[in-house]
XYZ file of C-alpha atoms in Angstrom:
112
model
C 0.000 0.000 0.000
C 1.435 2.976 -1.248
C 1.917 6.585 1.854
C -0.464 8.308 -0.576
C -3.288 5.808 0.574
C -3.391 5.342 3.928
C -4.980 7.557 6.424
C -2.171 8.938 9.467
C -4.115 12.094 11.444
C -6.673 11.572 14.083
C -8.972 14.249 12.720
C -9.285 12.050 9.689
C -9.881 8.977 11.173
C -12.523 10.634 13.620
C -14.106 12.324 10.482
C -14.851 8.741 8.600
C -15.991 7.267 11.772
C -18.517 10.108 12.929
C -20.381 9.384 9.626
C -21.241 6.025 11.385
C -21.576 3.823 8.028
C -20.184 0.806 8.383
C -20.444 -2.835 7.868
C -19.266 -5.547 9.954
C -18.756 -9.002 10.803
C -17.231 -11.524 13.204
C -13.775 -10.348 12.238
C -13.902 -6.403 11.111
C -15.439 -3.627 11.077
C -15.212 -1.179 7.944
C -16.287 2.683 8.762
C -16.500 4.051 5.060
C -17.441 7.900 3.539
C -16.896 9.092 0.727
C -12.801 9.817 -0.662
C -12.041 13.534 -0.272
C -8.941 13.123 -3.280
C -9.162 11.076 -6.674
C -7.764 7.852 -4.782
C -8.849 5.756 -2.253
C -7.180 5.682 1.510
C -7.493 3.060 4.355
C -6.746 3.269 8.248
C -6.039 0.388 10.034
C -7.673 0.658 14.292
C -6.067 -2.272 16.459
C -6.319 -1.910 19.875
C -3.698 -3.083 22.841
C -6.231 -5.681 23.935
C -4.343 -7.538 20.781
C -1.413 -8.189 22.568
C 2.061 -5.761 22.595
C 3.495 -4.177 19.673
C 5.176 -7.012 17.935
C 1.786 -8.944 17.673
C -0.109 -5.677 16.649
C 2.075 -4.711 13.926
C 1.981 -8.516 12.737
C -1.481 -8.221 12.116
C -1.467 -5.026 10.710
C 1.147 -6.214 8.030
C -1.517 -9.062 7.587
C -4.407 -6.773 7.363
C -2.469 -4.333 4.783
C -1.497 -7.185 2.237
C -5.243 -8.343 2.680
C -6.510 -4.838 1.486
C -4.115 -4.633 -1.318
C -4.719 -7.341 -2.487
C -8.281 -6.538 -2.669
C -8.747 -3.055 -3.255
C -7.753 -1.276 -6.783
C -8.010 2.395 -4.553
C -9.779 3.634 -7.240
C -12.967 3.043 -5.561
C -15.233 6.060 -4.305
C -14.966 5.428 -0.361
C -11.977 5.970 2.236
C -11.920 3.221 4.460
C -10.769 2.812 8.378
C -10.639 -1.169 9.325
C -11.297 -1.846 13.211
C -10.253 -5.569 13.691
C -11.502 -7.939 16.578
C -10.117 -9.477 19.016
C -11.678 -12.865 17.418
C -8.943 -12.052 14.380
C -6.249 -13.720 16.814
C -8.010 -17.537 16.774
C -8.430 -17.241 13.120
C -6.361 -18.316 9.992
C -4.775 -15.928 7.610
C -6.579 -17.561 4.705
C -10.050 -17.160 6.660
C -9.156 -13.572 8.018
C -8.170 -12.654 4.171
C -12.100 -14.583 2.889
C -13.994 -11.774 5.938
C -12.208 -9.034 4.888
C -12.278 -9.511 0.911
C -15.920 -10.160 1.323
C -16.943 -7.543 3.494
C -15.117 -4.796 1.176
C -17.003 -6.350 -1.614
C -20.307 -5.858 0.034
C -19.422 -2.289 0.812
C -18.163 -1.731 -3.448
C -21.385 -3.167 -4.289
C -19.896 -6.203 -5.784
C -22.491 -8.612 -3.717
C -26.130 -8.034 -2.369
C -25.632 -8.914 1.366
């Protein structure tokens, strides 16, 4: 994921999640509003309740490859990913299925 597409300052994080549309399941939650530049961004929310900062980062590494490997970022939302603490019991491969799906329900790929 390139710098230009992630999201770094609190103001812009709170700004997607006071909008309060999301979707969610068992694994994530995905706060979405509409991009404010010609390019998608993400933020990634993990909390400490994930264990310290080597098994945080882990996850976000996982969580980053997941959205790349999903996301063109030429969709018309910015996106902030909150992840559970269920993400921890499951396997990448499953973790990478919730995620994938979940954005495509949000694109309008699916009609969950």
């Amino acid at each position: 994921m390139k710098k230009k597409n992630v999201i770094k300052t609190y103001r812009e994080f709170k700004q997607i999640l006071d909008q309060r549309k999301f979707k969610r399941n068992k694994l994530f939650t995905v706060y979405f509003d509409d991009r404010k530049f010609d390019y998608s961004r993400v933020g990634i929310l993990i909390t400490k309740k994930h264990g310290n900062a080597v098994r945080r980062n882990k996850i976000k590494r996982q969580v980053r490859e997941i959205i790349t490997s999903t996301l063109t970022f030429s969709e018309k939302y910015d996106f902030v990913v909150t992840i559970s603490k269920a993400y921890d019991t499951e396997e990448f491969l499953s973790n990478l299925e919730n995620l994938s799906e979940l954005l495509k329900v949000i694109k309008g790929e699916t009609n969950e």
